[in-house]
Coordinates of C-alpha atoms in Angstrom, one line a residue:
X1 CA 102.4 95.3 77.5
X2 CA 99.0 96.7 76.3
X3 CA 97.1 94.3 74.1
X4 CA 96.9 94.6 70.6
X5 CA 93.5 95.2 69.2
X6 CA 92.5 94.3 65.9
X7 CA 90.3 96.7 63.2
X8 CA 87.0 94.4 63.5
X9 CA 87.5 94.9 67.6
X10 CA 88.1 98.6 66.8
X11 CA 84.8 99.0 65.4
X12 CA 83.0 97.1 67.6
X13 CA 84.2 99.2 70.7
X14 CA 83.6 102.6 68.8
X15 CA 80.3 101.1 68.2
X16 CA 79.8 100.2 72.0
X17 CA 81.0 103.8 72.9
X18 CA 79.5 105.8 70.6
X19 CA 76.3 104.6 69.3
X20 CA 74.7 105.5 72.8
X21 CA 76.4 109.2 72.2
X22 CA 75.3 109.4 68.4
X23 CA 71.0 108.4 70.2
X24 CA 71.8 111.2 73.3
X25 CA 73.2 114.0 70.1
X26 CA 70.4 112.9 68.0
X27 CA 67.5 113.2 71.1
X28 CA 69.6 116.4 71.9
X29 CA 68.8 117.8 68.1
X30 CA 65.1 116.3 68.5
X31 CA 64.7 119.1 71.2
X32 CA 65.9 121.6 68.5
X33 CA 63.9 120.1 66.0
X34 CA 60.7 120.0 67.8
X35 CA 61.1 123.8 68.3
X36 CA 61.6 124.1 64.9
X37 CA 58.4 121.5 63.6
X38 CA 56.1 123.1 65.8
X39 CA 56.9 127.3 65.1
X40 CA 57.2 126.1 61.5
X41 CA 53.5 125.0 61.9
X42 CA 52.4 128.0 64.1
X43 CA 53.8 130.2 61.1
X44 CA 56.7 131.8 59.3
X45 CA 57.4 134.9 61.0
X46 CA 57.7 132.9 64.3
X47 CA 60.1 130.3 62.6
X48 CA 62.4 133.0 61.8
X49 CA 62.9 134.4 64.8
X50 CA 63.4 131.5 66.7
X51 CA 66.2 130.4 64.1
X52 CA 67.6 134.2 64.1
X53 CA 67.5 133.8 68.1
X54 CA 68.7 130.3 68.5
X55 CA 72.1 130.9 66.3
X56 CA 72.8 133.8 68.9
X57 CA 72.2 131.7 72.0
X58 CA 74.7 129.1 70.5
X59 CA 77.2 130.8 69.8
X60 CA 77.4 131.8 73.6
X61 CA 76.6 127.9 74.5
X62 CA 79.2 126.1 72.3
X63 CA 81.9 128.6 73.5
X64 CA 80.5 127.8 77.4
X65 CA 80.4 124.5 76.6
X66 CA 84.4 124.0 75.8
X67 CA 85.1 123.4 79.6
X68 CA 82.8 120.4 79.3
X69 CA 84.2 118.8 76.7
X70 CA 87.8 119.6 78.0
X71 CA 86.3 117.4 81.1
X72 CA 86.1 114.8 78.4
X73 CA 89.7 113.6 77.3
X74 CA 90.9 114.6 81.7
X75 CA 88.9 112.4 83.1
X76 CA 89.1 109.6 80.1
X77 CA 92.9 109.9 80.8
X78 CA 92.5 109.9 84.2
X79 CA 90.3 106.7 84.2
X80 CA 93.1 104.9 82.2
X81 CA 95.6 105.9 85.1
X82 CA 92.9 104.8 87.8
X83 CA 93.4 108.4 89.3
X84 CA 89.9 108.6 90.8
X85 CA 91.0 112.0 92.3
X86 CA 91.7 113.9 89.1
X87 CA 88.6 112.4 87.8
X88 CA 86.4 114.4 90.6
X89 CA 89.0 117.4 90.5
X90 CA 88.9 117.8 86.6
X91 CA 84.8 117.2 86.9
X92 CA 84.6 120.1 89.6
X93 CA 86.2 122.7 88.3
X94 CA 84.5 122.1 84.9
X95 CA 81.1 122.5 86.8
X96 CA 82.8 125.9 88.4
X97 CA 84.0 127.5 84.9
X98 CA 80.6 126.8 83.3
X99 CA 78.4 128.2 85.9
X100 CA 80.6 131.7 86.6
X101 CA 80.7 131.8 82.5
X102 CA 77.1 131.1 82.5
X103 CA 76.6 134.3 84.9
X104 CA 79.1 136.5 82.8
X105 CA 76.7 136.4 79.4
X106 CA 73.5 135.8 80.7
X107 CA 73.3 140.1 80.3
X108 CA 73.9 139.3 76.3
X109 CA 71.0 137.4 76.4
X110 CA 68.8 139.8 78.5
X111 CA 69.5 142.6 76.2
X112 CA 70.1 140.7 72.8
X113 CA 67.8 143.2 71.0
X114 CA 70.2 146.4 69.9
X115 CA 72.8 143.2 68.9
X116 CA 70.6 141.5 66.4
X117 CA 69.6 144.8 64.9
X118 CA 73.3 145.6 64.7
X119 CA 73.2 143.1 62.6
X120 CA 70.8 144.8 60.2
X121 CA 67.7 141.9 60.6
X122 CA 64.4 142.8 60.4
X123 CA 62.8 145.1 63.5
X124 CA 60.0 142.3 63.8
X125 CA 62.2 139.1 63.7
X126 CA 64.7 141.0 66.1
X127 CA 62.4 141.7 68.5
X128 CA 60.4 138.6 68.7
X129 CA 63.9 136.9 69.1
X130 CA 65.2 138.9 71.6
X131 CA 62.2 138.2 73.8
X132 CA 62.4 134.4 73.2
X133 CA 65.8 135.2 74.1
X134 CA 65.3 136.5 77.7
X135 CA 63.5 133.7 79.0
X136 CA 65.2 130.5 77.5
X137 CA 68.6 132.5 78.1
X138 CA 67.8 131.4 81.7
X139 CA 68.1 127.6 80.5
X140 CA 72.1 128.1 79.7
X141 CA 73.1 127.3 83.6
X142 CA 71.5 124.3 83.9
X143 CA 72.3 123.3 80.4
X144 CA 76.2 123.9 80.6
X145 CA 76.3 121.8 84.1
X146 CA 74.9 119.1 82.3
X147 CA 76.8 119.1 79.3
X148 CA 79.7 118.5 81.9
X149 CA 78.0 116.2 83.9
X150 CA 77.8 114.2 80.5
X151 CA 80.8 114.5 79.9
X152 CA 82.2 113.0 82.7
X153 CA 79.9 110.0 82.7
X154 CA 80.8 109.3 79.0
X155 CA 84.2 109.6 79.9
X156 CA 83.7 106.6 82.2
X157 CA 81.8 104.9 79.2
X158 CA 79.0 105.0 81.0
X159 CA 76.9 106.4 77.7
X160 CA 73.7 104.2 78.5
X161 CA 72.6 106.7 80.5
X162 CA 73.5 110.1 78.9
X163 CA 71.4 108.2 75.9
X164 CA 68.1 107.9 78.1
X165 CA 68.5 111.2 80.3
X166 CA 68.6 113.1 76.5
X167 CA 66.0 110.9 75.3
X168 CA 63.8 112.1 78.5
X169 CA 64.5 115.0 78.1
X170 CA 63.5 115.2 74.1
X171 CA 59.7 114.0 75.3
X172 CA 59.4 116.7 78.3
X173 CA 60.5 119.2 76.0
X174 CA 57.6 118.0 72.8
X175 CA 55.0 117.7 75.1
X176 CA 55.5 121.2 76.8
X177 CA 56.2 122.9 74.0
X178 CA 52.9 121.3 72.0
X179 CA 50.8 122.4 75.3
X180 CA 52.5 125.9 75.2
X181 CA 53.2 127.1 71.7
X182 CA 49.4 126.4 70.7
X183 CA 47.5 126.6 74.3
X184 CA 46.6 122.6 74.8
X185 CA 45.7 120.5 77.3
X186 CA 44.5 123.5 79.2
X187 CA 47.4 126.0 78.8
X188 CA 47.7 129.5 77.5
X189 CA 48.8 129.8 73.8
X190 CA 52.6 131.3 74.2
X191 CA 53.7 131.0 70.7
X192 CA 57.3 131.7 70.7
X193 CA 57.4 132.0 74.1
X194 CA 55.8 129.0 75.1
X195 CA 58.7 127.4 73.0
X196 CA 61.3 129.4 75.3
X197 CA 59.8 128.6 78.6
X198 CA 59.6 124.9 77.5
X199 CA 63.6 124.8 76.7
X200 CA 64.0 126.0 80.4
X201 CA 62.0 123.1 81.7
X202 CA 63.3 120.6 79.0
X203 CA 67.0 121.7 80.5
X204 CA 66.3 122.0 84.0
X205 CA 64.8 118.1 84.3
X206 CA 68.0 117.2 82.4
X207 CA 69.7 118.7 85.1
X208 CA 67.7 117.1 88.0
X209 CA 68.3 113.6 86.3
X210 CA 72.1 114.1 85.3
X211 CA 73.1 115.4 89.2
X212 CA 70.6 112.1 90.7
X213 CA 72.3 109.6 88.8
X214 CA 76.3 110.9 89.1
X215 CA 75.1 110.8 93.0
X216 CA 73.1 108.0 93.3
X217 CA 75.9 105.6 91.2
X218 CA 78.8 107.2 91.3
X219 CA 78.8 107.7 95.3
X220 CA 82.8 107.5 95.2
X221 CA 83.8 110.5 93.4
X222 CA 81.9 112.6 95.7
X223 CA 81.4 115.6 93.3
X224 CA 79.0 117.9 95.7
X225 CA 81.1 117.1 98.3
X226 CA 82.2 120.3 99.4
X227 CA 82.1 121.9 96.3
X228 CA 82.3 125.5 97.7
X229 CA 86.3 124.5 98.0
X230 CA 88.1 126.2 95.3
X231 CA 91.1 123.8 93.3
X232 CA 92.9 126.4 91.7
X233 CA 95.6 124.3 89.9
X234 CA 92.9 121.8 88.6
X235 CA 90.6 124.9 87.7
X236 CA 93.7 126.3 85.2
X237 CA 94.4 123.2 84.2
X238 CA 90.2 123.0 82.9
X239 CA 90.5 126.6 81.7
X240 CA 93.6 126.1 79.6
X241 CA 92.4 123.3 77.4
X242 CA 88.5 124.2 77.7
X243 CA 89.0 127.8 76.4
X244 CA 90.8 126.8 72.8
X245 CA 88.1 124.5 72.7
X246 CA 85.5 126.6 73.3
X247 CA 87.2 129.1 71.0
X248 CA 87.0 126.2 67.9
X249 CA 83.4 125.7 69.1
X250 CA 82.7 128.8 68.4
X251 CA 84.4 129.6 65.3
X252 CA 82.5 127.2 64.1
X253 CA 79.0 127.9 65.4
X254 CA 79.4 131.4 64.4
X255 CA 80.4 130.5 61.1
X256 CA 76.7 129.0 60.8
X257 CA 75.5 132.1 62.7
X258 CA 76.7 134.4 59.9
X259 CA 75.4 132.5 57.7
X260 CA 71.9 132.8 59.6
X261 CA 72.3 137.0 59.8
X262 CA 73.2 136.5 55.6
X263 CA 70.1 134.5 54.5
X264 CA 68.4 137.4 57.1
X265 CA 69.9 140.1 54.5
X266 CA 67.9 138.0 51.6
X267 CA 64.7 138.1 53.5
X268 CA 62.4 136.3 55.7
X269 CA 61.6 133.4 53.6
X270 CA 65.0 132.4 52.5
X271 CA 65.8 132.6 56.5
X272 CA 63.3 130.2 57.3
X273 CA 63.9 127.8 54.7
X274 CA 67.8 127.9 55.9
X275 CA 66.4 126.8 59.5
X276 CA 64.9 124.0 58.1
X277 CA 68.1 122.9 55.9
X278 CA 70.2 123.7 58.9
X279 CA 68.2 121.6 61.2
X280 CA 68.1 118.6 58.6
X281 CA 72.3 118.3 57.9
X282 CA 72.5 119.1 61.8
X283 CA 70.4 116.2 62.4
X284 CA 73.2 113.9 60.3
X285 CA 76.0 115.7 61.6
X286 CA 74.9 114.0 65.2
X287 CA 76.4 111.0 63.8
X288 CA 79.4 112.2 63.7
X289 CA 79.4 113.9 66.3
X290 CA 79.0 111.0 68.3
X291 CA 81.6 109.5 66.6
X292 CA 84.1 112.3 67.3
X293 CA 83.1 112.0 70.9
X294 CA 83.9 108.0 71.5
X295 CA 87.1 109.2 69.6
X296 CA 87.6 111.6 72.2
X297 CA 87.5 108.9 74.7
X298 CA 89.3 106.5 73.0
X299 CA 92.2 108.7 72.4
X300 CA 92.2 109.8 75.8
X301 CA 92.1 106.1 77.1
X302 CA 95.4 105.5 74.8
X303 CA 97.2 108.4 75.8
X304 CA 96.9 107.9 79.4
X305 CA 98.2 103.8 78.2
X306 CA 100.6 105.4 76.3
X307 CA 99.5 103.0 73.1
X308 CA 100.5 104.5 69.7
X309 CA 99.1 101.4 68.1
X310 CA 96.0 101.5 69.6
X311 CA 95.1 105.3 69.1
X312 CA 96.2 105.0 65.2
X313 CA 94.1 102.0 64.5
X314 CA 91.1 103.6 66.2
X315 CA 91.2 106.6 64.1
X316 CA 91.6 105.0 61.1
X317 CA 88.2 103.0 62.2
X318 CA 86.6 106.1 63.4
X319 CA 87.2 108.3 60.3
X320 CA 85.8 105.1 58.1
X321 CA 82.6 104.5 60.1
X322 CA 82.2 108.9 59.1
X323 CA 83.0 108.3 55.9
X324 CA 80.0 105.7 55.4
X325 CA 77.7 108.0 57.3
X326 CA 78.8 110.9 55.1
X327 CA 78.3 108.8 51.8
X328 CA 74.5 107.1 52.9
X329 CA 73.6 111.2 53.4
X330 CA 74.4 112.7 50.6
X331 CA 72.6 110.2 49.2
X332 CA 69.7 110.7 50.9
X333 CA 69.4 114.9 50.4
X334 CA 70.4 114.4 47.1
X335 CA 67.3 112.2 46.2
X336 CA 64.4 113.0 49.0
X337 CA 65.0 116.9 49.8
X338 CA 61.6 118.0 49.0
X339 CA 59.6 115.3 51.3
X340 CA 62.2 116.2 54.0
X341 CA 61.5 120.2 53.8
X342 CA 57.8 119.4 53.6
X343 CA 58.0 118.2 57.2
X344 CA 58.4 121.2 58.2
X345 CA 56.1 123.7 56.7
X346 CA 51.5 123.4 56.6
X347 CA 50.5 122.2 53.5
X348 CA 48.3 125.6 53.4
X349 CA 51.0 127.8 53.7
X350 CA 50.9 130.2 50.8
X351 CA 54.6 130.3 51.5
X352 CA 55.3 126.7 51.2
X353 CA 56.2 126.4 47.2
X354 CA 59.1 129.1 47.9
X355 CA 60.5 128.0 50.8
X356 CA 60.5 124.2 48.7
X357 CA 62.4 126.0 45.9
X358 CA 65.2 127.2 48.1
X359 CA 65.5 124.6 50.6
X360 CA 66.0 122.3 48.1
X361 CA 68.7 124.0 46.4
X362 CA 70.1 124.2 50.3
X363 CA 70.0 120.5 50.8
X364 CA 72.0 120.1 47.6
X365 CA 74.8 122.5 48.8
X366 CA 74.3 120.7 52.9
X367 CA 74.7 116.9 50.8
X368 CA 78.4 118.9 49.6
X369 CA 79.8 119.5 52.8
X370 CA 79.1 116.0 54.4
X371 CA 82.5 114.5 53.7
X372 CA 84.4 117.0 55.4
X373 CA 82.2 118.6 58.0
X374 CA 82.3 114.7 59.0
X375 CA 85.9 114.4 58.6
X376 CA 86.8 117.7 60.2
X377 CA 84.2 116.6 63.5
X378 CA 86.4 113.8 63.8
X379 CA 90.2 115.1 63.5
X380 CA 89.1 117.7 66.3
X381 CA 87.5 114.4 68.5
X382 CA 90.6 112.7 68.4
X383 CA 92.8 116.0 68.7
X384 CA 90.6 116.8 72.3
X385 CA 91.7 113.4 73.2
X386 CA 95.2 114.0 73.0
X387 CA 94.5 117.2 74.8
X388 CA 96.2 119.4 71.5
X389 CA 93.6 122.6 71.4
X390 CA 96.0 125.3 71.0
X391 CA 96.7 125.1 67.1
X392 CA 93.7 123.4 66.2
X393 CA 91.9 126.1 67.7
X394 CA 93.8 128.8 65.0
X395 CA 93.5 126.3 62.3
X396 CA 89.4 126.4 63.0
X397 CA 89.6 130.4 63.0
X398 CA 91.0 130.8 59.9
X399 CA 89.0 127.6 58.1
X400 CA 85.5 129.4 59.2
X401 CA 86.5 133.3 59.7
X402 CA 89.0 133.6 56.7
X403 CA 87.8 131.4 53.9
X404 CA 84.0 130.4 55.1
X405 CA 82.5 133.6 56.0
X406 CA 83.9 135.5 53.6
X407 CA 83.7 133.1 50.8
X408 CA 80.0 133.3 52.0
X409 CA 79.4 136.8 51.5
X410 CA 81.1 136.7 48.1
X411 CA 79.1 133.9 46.5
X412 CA 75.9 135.0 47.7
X413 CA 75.9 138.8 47.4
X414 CA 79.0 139.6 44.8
X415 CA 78.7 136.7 42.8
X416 CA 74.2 137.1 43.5
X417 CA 74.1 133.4 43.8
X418 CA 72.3 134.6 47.4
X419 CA 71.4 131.3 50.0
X420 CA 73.1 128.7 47.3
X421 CA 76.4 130.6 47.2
X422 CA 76.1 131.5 51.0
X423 CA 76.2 127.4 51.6
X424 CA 78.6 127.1 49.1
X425 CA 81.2 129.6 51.1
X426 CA 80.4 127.1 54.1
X427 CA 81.4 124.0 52.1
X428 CA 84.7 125.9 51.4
X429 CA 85.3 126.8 55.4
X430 CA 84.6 123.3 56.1
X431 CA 86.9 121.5 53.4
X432 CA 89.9 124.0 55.0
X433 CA 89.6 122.7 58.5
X434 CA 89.4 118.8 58.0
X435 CA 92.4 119.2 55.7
X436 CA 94.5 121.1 58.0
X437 CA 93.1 119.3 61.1
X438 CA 93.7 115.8 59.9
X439 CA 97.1 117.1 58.9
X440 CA 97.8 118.2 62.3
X441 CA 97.0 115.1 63.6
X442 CA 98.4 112.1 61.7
X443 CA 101.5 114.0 61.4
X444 CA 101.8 115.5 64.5
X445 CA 99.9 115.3 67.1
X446 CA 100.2 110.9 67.2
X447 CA 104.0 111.3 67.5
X448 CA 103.4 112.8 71.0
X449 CA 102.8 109.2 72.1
X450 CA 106.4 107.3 71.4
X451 CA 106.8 104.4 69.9
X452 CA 107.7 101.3 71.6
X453 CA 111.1 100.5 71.7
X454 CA 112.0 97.6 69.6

């Protein structure tokens, strides 16, 4: 008989789990940020572009990066069965998906140009994104092995060390791109692509560490072993859950893509002051994402135990420990937005006062979506766990594609209420999809785990 668990031990063990995953997200973002910091300081134009290019290249990454998280919930499962063997299986074929997927778009990224321009932006922005584009496009293979590589360790709760790789990581990638963005230390003044060549490095030393370590420790699950040998029934397995979740991943991201191309429309400006919004409510949405991934785990734990109780007490202690993450944010972009913004921009920039003005108003309308961008993060953590992709993955689309994007382009161009209302159509994608994807799983996707008999 599994053991009951109380609330207080609930939290405690999402705390264990996740707190590690909520430092590696936030060093993750830190990467991001840094980029963004240090182009913001080396000047507009190049801030733009770089937040024009880095919305393509995600878009591509998230969706790669659904048969890593579909590694997640296997393995956790697994683990909870003591089935070592579909632990290295599930962990092998998610390293095999990622790197023939990485191979399939790399050309998107090599000749990103003519696509951005599609996309009516601005000839200069375009073009100094697509060439950012062409050499940290290289950086997506070794990032999408690690992302399963991470996976797989945090599956088997060992998130100690997918906190201190990231964190590694976060400090290779400030110190190369300070020495190549502005020419320090020695080295040639890059700009923009000094901040590309240093996300290759930054990923590729993540890579090194991640593959050391799952070796090194984790002798038993031989994962190189022989890893030419195809496992086709393991390999569908991976695709089938890590394509609808790649498919959510990136309705979501390219919700927030459209919403980059949109605030292009406005103008340069209003495009930078969105990166700098963007990058502050992504670097609070880490939280939860953390969160939703020691859900993941925990779900995927109780489904292979086959413990209703235990899965339903967990996410009602998950989903609280958002909701006062969510609350302590909106508080905080509701009543320091302008020294946030001001992090990012010189003090000399005869820019500065406008890009203030809007990303303030941004912050306002980011502070909005907190409660269910949180709660929406979470219902899809716990939903991976259970393995259940399929529907949540067409709930997503039509949360982002049919009410965010268009509600988007009607707030801020029809309605003229331009970046504000743009935000505001995301607020209304994102309230969609945590109703209908908590739905889906407290009345639903829980019963697929029976009840005990009495």
């Amino acid at each position: 008989m599994n053991k009951v668990m109380t609330y207080q031990g609930h939290f405690r063990a999402i705390a264990v789990l996740g707190l590690p995953l909520v430092g590696g997200h936030l060093a993750q973002f830190a990467i991001g940020l840094t980029d963004t910091i240090m182009l913001g300081w080396y000047g507009v134009e190049a801030l733009a572009a770089v937040t024009l290019a880095s919305s393509f290249y995600f878009v591509l990454f998230l969706f790669g990066g659904g048969f890593g998280l579909a590694v997640m919930p296997m393995a956790a499962t697994a683990a909870a069965e003591d089935d070592e063997t579909s632990i290295r299986r599930s962990t092998r074929m998610g390293l095999w998906l990622s790197l023939l997927y990485a191979a399939v778009v790399m050309p998107l990224l090599w000749w990103s140009y003519p696509i951005l321009i599609a996309t009516d932006q601005d000839p200069q922005v375009a073009e100094t994104a697509s060439e950012y584009l062409r050499v940290a496009g290289w950086g997506l293979f070794p990032a999408l092995v690690v992302m399963v590589l991470k996976s797989y360790l945090a599956a088997l709760e060992r998130t100690q060390v997918v906190l201190w790789i990231t964190v590694a990581a976060a400090v290779v990638n400030g110190l190369t791109n300070y020495a190549l963005i502005f020419g320090y230390w020695g080295a040639p003044e890059l700009g923009v692509m000094g901040a590309a060549i240093a996300s290759v490095v930054t990923q590729t030393v993540s890579l090194i560490a991640v593959i050391i370590y799952a070796v090194k420790v984790l002798p038993e699950h031989s994962l190189f072993q022989r890893f030419w040998r195809p496992d086709w029934e393991m390999l569908l397995s991976v695709l089938k859950l890590g394509i609808p979740i790649g498919l959510t991943l990136l309705a979501e991201v390219s919700l927030f893509a459209m919403s980059a191309f949109m605030m292009g429309w406005i103008g340069q400006v209003p495009l930078a002051a969105h990166g700098i919004a963007l990058n502050l409510a992504s670097a609070t949405f880490m939280v939860h994402l953390g969160l939703s991934n020691a859900a993941t785990i925990r779900a995927g734990n109780a489904l292979g135990r086959k413990d209703r109780a235990h899965l339903e007490k967990g996410a009602v202690a998950v989903t609280g420990m958002s909701l006062v993450v969510s609350i302590l944010t909106i508080i905080l972009f509701l009543t320091c937005a302008e020294p946030l913004i001001s992090v990012f921009v010189e003090p000399q920039d005869p820019k500065r006062p406008e890009i203030l003005a809007i990303g303030t108003g941004l912050l306002a309308m980011a502070a909005l979506f907190q409660l269910v961008d949180g709660a929406q993060v979470i219902a899809l953590g716990l939903l991976r766990g259970l393995q259940d992709a399929k529907v949540p993955m067409v709930m997503a689309g039509l949360s982002y594609w049919v009410v965010g994007i268009p509600a988007s382009y009607y707030f801020g161009f029809i309605r003229g209420m331009e970046g504000v209302g743009v935000w505001l159509g995301l607020v209304l994608g994102l309230a969609c999809a945590a109703v209908l994807l908590m739905a889906r799983f407290w009345l639903r996707s829980v019963r697929i785990i029976a009840e005990p008999a009495a």
